[in-house]
XYZ file of C-alpha atoms in Angstrom:
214
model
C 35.001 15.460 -31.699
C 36.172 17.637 -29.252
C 39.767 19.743 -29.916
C 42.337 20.144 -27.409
C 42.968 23.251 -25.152
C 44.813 26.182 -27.064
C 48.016 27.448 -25.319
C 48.044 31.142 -26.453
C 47.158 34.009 -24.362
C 44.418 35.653 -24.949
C 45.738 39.220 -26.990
C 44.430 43.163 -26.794
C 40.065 42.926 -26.579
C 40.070 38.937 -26.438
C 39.329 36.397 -24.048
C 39.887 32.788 -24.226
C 36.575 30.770 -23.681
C 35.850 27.087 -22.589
C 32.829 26.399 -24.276
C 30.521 24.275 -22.354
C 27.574 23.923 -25.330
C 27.467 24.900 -28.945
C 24.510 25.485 -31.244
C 23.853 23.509 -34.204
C 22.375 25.736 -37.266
C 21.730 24.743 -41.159
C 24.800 27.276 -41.480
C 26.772 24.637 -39.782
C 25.737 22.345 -42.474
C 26.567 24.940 -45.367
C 30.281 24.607 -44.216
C 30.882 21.340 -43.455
C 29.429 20.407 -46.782
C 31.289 23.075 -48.458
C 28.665 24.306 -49.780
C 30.301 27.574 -48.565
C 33.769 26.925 -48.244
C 36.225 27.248 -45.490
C 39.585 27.716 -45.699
C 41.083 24.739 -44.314
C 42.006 23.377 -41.269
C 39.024 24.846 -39.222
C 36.759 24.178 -36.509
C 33.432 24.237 -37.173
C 30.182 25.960 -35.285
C 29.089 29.052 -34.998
C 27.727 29.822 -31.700
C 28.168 28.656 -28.111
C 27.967 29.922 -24.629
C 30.885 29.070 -21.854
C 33.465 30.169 -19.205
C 35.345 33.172 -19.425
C 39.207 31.564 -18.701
C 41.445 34.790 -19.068
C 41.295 37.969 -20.171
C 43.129 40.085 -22.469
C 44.478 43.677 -22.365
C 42.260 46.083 -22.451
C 38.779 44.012 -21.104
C 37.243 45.673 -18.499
C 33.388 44.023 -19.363
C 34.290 40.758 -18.625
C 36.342 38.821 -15.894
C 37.583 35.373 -15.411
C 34.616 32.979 -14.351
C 32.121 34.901 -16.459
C 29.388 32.902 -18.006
C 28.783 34.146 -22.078
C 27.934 32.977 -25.185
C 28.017 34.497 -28.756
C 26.879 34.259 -32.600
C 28.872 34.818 -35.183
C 32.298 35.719 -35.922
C 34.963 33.389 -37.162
C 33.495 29.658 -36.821
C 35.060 27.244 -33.966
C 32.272 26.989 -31.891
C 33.055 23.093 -32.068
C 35.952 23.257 -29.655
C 36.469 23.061 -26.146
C 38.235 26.432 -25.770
C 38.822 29.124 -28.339
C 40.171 32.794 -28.433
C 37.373 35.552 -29.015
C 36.870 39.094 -29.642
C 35.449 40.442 -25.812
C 32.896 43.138 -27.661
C 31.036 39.980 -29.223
C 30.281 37.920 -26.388
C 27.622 38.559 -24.107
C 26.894 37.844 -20.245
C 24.401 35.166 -19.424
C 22.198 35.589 -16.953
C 21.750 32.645 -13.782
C 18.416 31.437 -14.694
C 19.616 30.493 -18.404
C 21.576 27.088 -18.652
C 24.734 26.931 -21.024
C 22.369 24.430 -23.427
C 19.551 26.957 -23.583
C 21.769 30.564 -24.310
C 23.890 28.363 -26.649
C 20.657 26.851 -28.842
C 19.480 30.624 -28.714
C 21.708 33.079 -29.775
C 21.724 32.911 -33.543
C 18.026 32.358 -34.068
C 16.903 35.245 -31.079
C 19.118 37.767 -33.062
C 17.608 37.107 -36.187
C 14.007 37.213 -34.520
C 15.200 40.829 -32.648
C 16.050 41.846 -36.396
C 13.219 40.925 -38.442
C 10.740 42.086 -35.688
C 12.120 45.156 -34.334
C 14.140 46.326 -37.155
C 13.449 44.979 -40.554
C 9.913 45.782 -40.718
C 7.603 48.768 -38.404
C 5.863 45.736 -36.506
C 3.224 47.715 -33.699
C 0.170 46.404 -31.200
C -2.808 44.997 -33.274
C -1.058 44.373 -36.655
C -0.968 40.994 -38.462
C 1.843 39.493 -39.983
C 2.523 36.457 -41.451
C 5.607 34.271 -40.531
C 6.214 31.359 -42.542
C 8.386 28.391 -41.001
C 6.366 28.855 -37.883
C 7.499 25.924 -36.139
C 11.647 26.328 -36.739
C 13.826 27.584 -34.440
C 13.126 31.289 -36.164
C 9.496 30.599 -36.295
C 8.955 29.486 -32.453
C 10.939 32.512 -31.550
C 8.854 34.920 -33.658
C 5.503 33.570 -32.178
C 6.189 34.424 -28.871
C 7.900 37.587 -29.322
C 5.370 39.030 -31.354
C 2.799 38.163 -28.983
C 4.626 39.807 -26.357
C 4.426 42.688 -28.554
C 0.779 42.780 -29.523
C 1.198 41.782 -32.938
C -1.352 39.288 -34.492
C 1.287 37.111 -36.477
C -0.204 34.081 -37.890
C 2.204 31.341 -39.094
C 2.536 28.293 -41.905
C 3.749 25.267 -41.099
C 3.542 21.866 -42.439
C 0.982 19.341 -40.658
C -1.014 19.132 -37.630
C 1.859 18.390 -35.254
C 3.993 21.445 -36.132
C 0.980 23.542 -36.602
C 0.075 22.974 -32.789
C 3.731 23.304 -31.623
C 3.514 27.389 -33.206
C 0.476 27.404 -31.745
C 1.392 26.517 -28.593
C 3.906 29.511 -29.069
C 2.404 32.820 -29.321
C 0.546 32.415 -32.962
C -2.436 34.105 -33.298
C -3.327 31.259 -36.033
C -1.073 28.893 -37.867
C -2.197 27.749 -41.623
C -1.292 24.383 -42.336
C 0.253 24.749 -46.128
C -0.373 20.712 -46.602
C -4.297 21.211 -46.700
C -5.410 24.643 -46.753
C -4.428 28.056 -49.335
C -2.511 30.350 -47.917
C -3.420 33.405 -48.912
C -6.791 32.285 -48.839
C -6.734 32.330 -44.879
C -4.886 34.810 -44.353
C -7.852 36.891 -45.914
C -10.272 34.985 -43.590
C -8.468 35.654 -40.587
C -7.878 39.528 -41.138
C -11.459 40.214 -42.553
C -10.265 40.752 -46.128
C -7.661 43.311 -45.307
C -4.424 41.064 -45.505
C -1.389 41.313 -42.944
C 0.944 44.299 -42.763
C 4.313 42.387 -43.751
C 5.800 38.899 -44.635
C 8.421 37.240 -43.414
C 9.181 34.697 -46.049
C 12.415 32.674 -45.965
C 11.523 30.058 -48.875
C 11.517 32.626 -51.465
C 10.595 31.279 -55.627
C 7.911 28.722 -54.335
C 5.900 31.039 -52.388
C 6.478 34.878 -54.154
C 2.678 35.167 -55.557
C 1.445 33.865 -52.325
C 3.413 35.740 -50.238
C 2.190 39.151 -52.688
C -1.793 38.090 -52.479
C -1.737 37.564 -48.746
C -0.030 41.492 -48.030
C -2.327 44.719 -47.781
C -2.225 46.770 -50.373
């Protein structure tokens, strides 16, 4: 369900967007369950990419027939225009379609954070990424091995194991037939990886502790 077209003006630092493609995140599905509530009425979505249809006072990154997308901010990524803050969009470059820098904007930031600023990741260390094959997971596996790093991934069954393969994994440990922590040990020669990146949490704590170095 698309909204209509808004009829302010963009104010001081905004521009108002048509939005060509939005992303669709388990966030999404957090809100619209109300499993974290929203005050109501609102549009939905969280990221999308677009047009740039007028600026505000005070832009000067951004002019009218701009391509940009964004992550984050106040939801209404669901519409066909919106108003938005100029500092939190970004340009998109010509050889990225509207589908792609939509889809990637939420799960490449967290992948820039968790790699290049949550934990010291350098060339030749291992770390372990669980998830491999989600949208997180297929990001991490490439950017890691773009970086050097040796990240091996777990994922659920031969199919999704060969997808994170297929993207950057040094190994992937399927968590259906084989222990964990058990090949992780294998594959680093006893010494375990450098850091974790475990979004499950309770189920997989002890595993997560006997697979890191000391």
């Amino acid at each position: 369900l698309a909204f209509t077209r808004v009829i302010d003006d963009p104010g001081e630092g905004q521009v108002l967007l048509r939005q060509t493609a939005c992303g669709l995140n388990f966030l999404d599905t957090y809100q619209r369950s109300g499993a974290y509530p929203m005050a109501l009425p609102a549009v939905a979505g969280n990221e999308a990419a677009g047009v740039v249809e007028q600026v505000g006072p005070g832009v000067t990154s951004l002019a009218v027939g701009d391509r940009v997308a964004y992550a984050g901010g106040d939801p209404g990524s669901y519409a066909s225009h919106r108003i938005f803050p100029a500092d939190r969009v970004v340009k998109v470059p010509d050889n990225i379609s509207d589908e792609v820098a939509a889809a990637s904007m939420l799960k490449g930031m967290t992948t820039e954070y968790l790699l290049m600023r949550c934990a010291p990741l350098k060339s030749g260390h291992y770390a372990l990424m669980y998830a491999a094959a989600g949208g997180v997971g297929l990001f991490a596996g490439q950017w890691a091995k773009a970086m050097g790093v040796r990240m091996i991934g777990v994922a659920g069954g031969a199919e999704k194991c060969a997808l994170a393969k297929a993207n950057g994994y040094h190994e992937v440990i399927d968590r259906n037939s084989e222990n964990i922590a058990e090949r992780v040990r294998e594959i680093t020669g006893g010494r375990g990886v450098s850091v974790v990146f475990d979004s499950i949490g309770k189920a997989t704590f002890e595993t997560t502790l006997a697979c890191l170095s000391p």
